[in-house]
CSV table of C-alpha atoms in Angstrom, one decimal:
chain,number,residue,atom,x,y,z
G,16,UNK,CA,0.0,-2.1,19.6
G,17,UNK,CA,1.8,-2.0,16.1
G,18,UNK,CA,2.2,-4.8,14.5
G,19,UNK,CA,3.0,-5.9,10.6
G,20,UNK,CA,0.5,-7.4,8.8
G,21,UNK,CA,2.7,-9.3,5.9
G,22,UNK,CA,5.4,-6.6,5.4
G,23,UNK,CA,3.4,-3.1,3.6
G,24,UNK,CA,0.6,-3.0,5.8
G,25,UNK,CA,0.7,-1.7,9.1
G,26,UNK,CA,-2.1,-2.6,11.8
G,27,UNK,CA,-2.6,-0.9,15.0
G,28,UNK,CA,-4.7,-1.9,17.8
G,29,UNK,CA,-6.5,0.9,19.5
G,30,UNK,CA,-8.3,0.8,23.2
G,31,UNK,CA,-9.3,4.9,23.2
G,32,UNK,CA,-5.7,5.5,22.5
G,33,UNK,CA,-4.2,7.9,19.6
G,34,UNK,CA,-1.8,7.8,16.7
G,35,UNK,CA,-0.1,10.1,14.5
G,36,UNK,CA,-0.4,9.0,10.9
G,37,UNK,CA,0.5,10.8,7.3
G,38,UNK,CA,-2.1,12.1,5.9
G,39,UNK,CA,-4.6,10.0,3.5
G,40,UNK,CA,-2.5,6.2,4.7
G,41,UNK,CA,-5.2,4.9,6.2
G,42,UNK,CA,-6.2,1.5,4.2
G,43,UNK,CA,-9.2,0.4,6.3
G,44,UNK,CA,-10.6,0.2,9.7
G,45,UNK,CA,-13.0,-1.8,12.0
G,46,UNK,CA,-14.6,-0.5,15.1
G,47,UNK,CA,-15.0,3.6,15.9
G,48,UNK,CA,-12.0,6.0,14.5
G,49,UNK,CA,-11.8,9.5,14.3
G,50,UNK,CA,-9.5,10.9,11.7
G,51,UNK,CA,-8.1,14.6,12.6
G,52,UNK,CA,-5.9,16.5,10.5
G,53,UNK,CA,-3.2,18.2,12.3
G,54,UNK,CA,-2.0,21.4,12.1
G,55,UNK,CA,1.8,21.8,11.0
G,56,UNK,CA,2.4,18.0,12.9
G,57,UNK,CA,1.6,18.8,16.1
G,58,UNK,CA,3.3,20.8,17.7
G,59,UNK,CA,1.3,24.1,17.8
G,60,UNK,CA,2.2,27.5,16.2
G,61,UNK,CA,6.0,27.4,16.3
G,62,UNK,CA,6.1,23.8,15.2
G,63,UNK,CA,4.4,25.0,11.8
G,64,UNK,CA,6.1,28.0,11.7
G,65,UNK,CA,9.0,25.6,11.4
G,66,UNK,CA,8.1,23.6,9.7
G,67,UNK,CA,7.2,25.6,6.9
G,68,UNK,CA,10.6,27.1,6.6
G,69,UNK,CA,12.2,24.1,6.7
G,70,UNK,CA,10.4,22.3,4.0
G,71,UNK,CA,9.7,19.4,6.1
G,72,UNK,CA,5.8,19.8,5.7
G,73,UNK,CA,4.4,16.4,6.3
G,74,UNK,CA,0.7,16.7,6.9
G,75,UNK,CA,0.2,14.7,9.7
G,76,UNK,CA,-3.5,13.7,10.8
G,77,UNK,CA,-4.5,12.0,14.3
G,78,UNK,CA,-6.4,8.8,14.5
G,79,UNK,CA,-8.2,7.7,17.5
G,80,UNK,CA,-10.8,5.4,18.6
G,81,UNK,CA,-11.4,1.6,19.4
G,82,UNK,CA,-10.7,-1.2,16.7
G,83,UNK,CA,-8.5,-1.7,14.5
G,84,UNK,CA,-7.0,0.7,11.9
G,85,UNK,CA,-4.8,-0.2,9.3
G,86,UNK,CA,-2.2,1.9,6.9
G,87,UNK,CA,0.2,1.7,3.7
G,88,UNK,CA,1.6,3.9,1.6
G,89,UNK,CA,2.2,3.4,-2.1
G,90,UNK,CA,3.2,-0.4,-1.2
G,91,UNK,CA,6.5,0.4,0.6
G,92,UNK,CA,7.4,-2.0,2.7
G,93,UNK,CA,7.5,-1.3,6.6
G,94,UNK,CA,9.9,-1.8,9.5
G,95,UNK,CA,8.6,-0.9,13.1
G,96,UNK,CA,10.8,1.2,15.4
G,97,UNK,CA,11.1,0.9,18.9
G,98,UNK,CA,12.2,4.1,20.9
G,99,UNK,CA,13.2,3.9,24.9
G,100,UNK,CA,13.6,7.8,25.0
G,101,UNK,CA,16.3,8.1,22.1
G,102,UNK,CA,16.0,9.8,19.5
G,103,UNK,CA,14.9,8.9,15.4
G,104,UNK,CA,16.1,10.8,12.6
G,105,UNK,CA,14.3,10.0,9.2
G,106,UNK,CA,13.1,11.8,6.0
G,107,UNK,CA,9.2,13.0,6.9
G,108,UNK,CA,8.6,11.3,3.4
G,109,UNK,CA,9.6,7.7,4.7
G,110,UNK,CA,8.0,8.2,8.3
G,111,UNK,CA,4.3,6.3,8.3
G,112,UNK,CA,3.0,6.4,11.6
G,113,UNK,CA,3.8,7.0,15.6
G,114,UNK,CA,2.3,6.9,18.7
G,115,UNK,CA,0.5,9.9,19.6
G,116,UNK,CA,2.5,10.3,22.3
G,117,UNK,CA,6.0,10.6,20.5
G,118,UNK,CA,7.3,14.1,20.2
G,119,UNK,CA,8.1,15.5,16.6
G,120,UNK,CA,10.1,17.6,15.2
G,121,UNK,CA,13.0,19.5,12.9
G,122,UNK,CA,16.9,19.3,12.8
G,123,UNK,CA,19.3,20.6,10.4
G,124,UNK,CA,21.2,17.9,8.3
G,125,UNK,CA,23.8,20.1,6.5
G,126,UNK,CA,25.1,18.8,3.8
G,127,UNK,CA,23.6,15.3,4.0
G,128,UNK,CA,20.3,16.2,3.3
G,129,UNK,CA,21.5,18.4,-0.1
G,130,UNK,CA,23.2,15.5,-1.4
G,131,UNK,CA,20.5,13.2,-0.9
G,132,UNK,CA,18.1,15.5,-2.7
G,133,UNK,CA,15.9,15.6,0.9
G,134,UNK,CA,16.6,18.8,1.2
G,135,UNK,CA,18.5,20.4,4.5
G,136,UNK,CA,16.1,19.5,7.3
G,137,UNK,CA,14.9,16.2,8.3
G,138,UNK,CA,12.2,15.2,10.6
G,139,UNK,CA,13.1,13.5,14.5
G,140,UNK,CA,10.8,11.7,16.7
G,141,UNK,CA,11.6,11.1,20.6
G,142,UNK,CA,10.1,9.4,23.6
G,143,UNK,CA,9.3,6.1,24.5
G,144,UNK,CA,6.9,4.3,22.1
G,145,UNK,CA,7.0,2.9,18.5
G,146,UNK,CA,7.5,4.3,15.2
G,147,UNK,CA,6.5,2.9,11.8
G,148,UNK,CA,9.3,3.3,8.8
G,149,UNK,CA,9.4,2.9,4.9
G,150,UNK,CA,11.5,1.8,2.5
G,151,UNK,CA,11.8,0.7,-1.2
G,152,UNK,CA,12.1,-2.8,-0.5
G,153,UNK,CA,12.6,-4.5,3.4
G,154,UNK,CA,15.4,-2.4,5.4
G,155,UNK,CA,17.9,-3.5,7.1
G,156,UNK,CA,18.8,-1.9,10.8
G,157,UNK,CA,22.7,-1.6,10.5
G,158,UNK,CA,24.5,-1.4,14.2
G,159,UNK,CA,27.0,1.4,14.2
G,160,UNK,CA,29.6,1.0,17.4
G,161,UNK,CA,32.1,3.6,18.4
G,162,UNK,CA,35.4,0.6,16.8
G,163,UNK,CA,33.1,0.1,13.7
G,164,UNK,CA,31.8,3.2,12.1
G,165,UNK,CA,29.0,2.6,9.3
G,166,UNK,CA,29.1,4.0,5.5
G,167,UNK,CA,26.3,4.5,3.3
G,168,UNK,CA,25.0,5.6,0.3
G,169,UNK,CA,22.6,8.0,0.5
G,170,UNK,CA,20.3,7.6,-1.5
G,171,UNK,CA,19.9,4.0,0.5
G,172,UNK,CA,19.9,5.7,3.6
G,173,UNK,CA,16.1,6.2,5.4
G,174,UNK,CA,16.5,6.8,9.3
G,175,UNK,CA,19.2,6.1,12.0
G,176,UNK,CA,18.6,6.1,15.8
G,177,UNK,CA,21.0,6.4,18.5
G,178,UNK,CA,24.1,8.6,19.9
G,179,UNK,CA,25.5,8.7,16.3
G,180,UNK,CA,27.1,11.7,14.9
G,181,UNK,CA,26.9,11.6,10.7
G,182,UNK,CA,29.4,13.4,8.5
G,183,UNK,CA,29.7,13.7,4.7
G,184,UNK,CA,32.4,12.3,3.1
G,185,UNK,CA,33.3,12.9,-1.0
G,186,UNK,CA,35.6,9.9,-2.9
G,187,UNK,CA,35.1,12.6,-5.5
G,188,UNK,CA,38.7,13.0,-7.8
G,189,UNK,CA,39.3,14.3,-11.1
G,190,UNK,CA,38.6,11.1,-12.6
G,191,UNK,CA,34.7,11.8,-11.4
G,192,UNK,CA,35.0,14.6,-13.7
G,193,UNK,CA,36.6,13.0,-16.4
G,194,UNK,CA,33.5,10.3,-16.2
G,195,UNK,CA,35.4,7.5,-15.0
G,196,UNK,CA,34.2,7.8,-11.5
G,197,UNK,CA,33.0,4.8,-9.9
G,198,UNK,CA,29.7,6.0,-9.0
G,199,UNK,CA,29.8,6.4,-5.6
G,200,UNK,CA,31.2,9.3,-5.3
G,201,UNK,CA,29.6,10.5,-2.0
G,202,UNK,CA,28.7,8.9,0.9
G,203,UNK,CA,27.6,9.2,4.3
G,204,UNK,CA,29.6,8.1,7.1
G,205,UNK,CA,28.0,7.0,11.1
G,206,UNK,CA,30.1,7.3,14.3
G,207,UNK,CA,28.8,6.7,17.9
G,208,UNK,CA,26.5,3.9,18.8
G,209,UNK,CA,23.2,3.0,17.3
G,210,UNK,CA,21.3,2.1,14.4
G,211,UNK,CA,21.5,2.7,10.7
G,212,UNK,CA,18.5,1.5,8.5
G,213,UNK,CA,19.6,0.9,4.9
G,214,UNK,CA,17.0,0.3,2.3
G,215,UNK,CA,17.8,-2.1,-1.1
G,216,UNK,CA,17.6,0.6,-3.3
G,217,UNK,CA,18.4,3.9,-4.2
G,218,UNK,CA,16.5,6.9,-4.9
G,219,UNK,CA,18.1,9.3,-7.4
G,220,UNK,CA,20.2,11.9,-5.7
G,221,UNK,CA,22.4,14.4,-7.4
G,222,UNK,CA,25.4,12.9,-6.1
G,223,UNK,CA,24.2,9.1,-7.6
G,224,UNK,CA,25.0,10.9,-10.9
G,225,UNK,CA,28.8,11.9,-10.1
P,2,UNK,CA,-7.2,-25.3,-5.9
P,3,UNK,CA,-6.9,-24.7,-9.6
P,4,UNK,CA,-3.9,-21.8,-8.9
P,5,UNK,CA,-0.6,-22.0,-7.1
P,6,UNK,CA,1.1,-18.7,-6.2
P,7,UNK,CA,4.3,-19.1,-7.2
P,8,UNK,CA,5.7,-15.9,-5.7
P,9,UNK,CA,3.7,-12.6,-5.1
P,10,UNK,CA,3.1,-11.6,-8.7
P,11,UNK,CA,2.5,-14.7,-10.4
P,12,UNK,CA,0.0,-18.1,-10.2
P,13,UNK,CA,0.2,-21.2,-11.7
P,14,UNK,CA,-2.6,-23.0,-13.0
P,15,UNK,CA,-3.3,-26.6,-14.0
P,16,UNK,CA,-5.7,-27.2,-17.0
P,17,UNK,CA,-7.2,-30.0,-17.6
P,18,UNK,CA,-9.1,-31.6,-20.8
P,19,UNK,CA,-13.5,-30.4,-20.4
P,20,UNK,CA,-12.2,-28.0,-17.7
P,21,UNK,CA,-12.0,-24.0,-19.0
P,22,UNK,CA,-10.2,-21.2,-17.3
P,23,UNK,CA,-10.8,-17.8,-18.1
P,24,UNK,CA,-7.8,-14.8,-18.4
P,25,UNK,CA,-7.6,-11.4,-18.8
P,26,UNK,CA,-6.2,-11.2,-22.4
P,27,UNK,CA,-2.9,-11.0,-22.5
P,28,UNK,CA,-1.5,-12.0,-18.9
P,29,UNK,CA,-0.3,-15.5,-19.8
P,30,UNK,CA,3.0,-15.4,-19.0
P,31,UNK,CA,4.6,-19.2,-20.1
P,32,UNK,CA,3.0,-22.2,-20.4
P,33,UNK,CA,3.9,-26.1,-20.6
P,34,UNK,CA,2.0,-28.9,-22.7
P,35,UNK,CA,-0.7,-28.4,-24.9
P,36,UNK,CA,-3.0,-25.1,-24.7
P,37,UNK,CA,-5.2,-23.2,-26.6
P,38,UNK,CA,-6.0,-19.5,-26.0
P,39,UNK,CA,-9.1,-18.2,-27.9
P,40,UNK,CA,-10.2,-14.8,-27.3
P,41,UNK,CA,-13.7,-14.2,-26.0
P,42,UNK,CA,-15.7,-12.1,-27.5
P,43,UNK,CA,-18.4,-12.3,-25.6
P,44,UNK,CA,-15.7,-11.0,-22.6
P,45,UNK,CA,-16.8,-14.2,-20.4
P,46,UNK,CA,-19.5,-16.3,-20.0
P,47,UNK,CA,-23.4,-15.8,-19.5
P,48,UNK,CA,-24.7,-15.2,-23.1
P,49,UNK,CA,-25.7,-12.7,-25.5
P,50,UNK,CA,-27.4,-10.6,-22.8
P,51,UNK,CA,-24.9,-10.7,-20.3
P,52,UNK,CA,-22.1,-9.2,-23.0
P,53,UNK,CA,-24.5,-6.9,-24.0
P,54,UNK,CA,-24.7,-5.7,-20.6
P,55,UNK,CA,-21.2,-5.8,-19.8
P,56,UNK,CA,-20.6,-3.7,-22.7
P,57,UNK,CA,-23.2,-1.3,-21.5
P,58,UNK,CA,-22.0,-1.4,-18.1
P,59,UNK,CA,-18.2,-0.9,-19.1
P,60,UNK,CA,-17.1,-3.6,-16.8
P,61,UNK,CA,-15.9,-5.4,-20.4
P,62,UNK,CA,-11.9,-6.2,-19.7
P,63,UNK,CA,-11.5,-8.4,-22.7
P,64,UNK,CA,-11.0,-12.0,-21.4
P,65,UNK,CA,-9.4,-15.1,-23.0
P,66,UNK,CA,-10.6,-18.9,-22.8
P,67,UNK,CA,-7.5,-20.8,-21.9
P,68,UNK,CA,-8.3,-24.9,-22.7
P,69,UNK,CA,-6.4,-27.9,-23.2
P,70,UNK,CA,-3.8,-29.5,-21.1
P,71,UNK,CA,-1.1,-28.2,-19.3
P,72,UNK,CA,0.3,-25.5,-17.4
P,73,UNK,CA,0.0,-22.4,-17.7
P,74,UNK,CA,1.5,-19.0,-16.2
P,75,UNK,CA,-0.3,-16.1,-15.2
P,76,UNK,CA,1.1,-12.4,-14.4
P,77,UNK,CA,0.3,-8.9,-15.5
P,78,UNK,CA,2.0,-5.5,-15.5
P,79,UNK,CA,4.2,-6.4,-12.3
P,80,UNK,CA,1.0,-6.5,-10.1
P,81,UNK,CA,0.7,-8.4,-7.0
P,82,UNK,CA,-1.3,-11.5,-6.9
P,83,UNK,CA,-3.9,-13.0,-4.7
P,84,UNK,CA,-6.1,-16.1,-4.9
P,85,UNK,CA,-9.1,-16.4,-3.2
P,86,UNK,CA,-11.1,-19.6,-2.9
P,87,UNK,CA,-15.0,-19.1,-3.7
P,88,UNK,CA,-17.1,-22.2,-1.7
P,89,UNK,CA,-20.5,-21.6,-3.0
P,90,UNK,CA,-20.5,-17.6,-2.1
P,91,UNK,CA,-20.6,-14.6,-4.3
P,92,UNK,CA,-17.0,-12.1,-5.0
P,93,UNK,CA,-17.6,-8.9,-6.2
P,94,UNK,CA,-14.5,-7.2,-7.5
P,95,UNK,CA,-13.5,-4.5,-10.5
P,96,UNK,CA,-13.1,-6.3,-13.8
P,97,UNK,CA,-9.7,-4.4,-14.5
P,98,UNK,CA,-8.8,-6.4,-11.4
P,99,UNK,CA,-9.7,-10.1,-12.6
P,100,UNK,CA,-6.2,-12.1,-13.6
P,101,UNK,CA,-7.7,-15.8,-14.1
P,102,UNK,CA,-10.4,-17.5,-12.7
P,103,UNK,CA,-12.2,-20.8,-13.2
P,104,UNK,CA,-14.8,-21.4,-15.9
P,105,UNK,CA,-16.5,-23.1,-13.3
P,106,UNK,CA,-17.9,-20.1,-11.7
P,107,UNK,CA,-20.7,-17.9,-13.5
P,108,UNK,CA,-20.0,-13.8,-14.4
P,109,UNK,CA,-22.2,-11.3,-14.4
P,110,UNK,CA,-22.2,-7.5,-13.3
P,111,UNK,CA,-24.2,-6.0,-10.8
P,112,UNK,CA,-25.2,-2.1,-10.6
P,113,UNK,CA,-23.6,-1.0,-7.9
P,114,UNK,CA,-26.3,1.8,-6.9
P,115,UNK,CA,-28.5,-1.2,-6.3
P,116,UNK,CA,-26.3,-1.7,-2.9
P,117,UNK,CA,-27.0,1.9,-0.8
P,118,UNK,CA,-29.1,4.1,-3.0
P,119,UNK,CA,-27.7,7.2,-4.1
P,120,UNK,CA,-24.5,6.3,-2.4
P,121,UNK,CA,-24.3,3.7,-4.1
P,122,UNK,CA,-23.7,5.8,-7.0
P,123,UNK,CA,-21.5,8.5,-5.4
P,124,UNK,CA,-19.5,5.7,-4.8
P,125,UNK,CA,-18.5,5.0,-8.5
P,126,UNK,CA,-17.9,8.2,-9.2
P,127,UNK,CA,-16.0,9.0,-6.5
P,128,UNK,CA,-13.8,5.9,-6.4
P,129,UNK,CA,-13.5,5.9,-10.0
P,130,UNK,CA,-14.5,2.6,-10.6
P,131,UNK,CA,-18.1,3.2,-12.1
P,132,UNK,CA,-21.0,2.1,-11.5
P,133,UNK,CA,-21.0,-1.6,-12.0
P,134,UNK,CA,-18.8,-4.1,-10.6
P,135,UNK,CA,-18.5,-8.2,-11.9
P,136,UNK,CA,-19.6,-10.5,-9.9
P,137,UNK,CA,-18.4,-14.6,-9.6
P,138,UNK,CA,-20.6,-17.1,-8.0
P,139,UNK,CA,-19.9,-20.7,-7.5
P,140,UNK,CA,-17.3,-22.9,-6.5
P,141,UNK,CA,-13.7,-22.2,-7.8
P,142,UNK,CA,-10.7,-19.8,-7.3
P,143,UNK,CA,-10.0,-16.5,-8.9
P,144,UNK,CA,-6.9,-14.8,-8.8
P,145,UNK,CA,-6.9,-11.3,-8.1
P,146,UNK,CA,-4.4,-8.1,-9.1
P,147,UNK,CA,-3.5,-5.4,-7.0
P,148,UNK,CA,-0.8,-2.8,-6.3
P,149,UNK,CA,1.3,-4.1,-3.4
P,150,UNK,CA,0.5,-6.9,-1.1
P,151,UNK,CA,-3.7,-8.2,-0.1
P,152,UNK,CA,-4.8,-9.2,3.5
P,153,UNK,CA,-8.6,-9.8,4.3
P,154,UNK,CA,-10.4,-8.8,6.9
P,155,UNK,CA,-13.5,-10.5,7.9
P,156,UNK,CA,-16.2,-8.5,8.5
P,157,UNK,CA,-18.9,-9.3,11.3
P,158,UNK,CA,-22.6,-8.3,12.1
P,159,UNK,CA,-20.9,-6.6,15.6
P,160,UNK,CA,-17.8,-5.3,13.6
P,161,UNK,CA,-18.4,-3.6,10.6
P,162,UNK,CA,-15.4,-2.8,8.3
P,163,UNK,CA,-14.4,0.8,6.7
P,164,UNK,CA,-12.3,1.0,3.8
P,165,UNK,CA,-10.7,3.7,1.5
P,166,UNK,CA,-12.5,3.3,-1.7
P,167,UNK,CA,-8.5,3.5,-3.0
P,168,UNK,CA,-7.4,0.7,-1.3
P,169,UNK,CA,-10.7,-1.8,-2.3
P,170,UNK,CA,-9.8,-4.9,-3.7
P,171,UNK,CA,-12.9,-7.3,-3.6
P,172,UNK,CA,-14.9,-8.9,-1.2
P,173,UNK,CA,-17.3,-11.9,-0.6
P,174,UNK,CA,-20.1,-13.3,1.2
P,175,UNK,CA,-22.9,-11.6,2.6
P,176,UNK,CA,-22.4,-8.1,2.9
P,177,UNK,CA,-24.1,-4.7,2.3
P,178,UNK,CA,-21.7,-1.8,1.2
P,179,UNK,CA,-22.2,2.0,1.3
P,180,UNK,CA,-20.3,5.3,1.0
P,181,UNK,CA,-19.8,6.7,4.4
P,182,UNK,CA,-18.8,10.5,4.2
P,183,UNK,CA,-17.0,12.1,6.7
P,184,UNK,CA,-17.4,15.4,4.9
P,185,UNK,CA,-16.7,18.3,7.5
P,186,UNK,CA,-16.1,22.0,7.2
P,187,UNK,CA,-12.7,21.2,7.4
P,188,UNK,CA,-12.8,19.0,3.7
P,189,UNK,CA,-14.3,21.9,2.5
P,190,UNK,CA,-11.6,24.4,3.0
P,191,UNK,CA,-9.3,21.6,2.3
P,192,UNK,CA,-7.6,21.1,5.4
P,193,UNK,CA,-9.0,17.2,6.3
P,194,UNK,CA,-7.4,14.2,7.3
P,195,UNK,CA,-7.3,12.9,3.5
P,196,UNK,CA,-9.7,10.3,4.9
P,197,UNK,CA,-13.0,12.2,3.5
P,198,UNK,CA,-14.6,9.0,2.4
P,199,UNK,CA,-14.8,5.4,3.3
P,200,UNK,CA,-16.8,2.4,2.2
P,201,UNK,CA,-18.6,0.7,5.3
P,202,UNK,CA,-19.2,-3.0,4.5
P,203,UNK,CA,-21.6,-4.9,7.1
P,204,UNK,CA,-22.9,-8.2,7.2
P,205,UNK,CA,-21.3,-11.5,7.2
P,206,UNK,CA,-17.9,-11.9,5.0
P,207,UNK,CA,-14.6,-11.0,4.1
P,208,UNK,CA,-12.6,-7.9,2.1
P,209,UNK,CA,-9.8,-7.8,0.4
P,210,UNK,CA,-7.6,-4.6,0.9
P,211,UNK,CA,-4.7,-3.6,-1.0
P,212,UNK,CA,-1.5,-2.2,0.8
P,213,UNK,CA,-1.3,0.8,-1.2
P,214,UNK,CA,-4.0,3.9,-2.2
P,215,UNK,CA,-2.8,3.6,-6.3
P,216,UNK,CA,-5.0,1.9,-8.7
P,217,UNK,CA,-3.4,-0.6,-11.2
């Protein structure tokens, strides 16, 4: 029931069914909606209590009804996620819209999340249903398999899905410091079996200056 | 058609000698052959009373005549751009908005409180676009701005079409709009969806949506 219309606008069909949206992306509808802001995403009292500590506050808001609804954000582009019970690990800043009936929540990123200025936490959604993604310019889904592990910038780096373990890995020497580094001084690196998406661009992060 | 997109943020428009184009002042971006740009002072067409209302109104982007013949290329500030093909029927849209269009087609403003009262008045204020919006009427193509990508959506009698004031582009043909509030206890202690007000458009036509909730 998501689909792309060109590649910023997201429409969903909706028979009585619900999404999960962020807050204030709706663009238009047709038919009957019903727009509900949800408290702390979801997931009652300890999902917000969470949420709140972790700084992963994305105010999430349910839409139901019959019609049509369609969302965007800030012109990003969007990539549609499928999920057969896996899990999806993005930034809550990149994560448009999911089925209601996706479950949502926190993990701990260590140091990844520092160095991409996200923060330590990031958001993951599970189940079986479809997920809606942005990026700064159209993503690419990058297949990590346990012979070919997958590096990546982080600042390019939006979600992964998958059985993929992630560590943080520094090509920083003294040169870095002497201001002849070669700007890509930290990166991420993907092990396991799944999917990385990469986006074209690269937000600032504090290891993009090194 | 009088403009080709060339890619998403820029049209290409064929002039021809006794045929005028009209251009927000300033978003000519190359042309080929020989052209003339003059600006207009009267910001359009219409006469002395129409530029005296669109000065009253506001709704008075300063436009250029483009004549001659040749190609020209428009553009402006990195904005997304989107033709739309007017067959007799009427497009209201924000004059901020209005890259090009044809001289064929007449401009005037309309008072946007005369569509849905008093709502029809929140709505300016609230969307920030004022109270009057510029309307084109004839045959002809205009070409449109907009932050990120356009898609229409046709509105029917049975189907009636909500959009975030935000997101409005334009729209055409026979339509009534008005400011739907879903104002709740829950706005008013600041804890709502985001999606406090919508513009309901009924009737018989089409809107133009932008994919993003910034202005230009």
């Amino acid at each position: 029931m998501f689909r792309l219309q060109g590649s910023k606008v997201l429409a969903v069909d909706m028979t009585g069914d619900a999404v999960k949206a962020k807050n204030g992306s709706m663009v238009a509808y047709d038919g009957q909606m019903n727009f509900k802001k949800l408290t702390g995403g979801g997931e009652g009292l300890r999902g917000m209590v969470t949420r709140r500590l972790t700084g992963e506050q994305m105010t999430v808001m349910e839409v139901k009804g019959h019609g049509t609804c369609w969302f965007a954000d800030r012109a990003s582009e969007i990539n549609l996620v499928g999920l057969q019970g896996d899990k999806l690990y993005v930034e809550s800043s990149n994560l448009l819209a999911t089925d209601a009936g996706l479950r949502t929540g926190t993990t701990f990123t260590g140091l990844r999340g520092a160095s991409q200025g996200n923060g330590l936490f990031t958001t993951t959604v599970e189940g079986h249903g479809q997920a809606a993604i942005m990026s700064d310019g159209p993503a690419v889904a990058l297949r990590v398999s346990p012979q070919y592990p997958l590096i990546v910038d982080p600042g390019a780096y939006i979600a992964h899905q998958g059985n993929v373990r992630q560590s943080f890995q520094s090509g920083v020497t003294f040169r870095t410091f002497f201001g002849e580094g070669g700007g890509e001084a930290f990166q991420i690196r993907f092990e396991g079996d799944g999917l990385v998406y990469v986006q074209p661009s690269e937000r600032n992060t504090i290891a993009g200056d090194l | 058609m009088a403009f080709r997109e060339i890619n998403s943020k820029m049209v290409e428009a064929t002039v021809l000698p006794g045929q005028r184009l009209f251009s927000q002042r300033g978003a000519m971006l190359a042309y080929k052959g020989d052209v003339s740009f003059t600006p207009n002072l009267q910001g359009g067409q219409g006469g002395l009373m129409s530029m005296i209302g669109r000065r009253v109104t506001g709704e008075a982007t300063p436009l250029m005549t483009v004549e001659g013949s040749g190609t020209v290329f428009f553009g402006h500030g990195g904005h997304h751009v989107h033709v739309i093909n007017l067959t007799g029927d009427t497009l209201y849209v924000e004059a901020d908005r209005l890259l090009a269009f044809e001289g064929t087609l007449r401009q005037g403003t309309m008072f946007m409180g005369s569509q849905g009262g008093v709502m029809g008045l929140v709505r300016g204020q609230v969307t920030g676009q004022g109270l009057f919006t510029t309307t084109l009427q004839g045959q002809g193509s205009v070409a449109v701005m907009a932050h990120g990508g356009v898609f229409e959506i046709p509105i029917t009698p049975q189907r009636p079409v909500h959009v975030d004031p935000q997101a409005y582009v334009a729209h055409h043909g026979d339509v009534r709009n008005k400011l739907s509030a879903a104002l709740g206890w829950r706005e008013m202690v600041g804890r709502g969806s985001g999606e406090a007000f919508q513009l309901e458009l009924s009737g018989n036509g089409t809107v133009f949506v932008q994919a993003s909730e910034e202005k230009l």
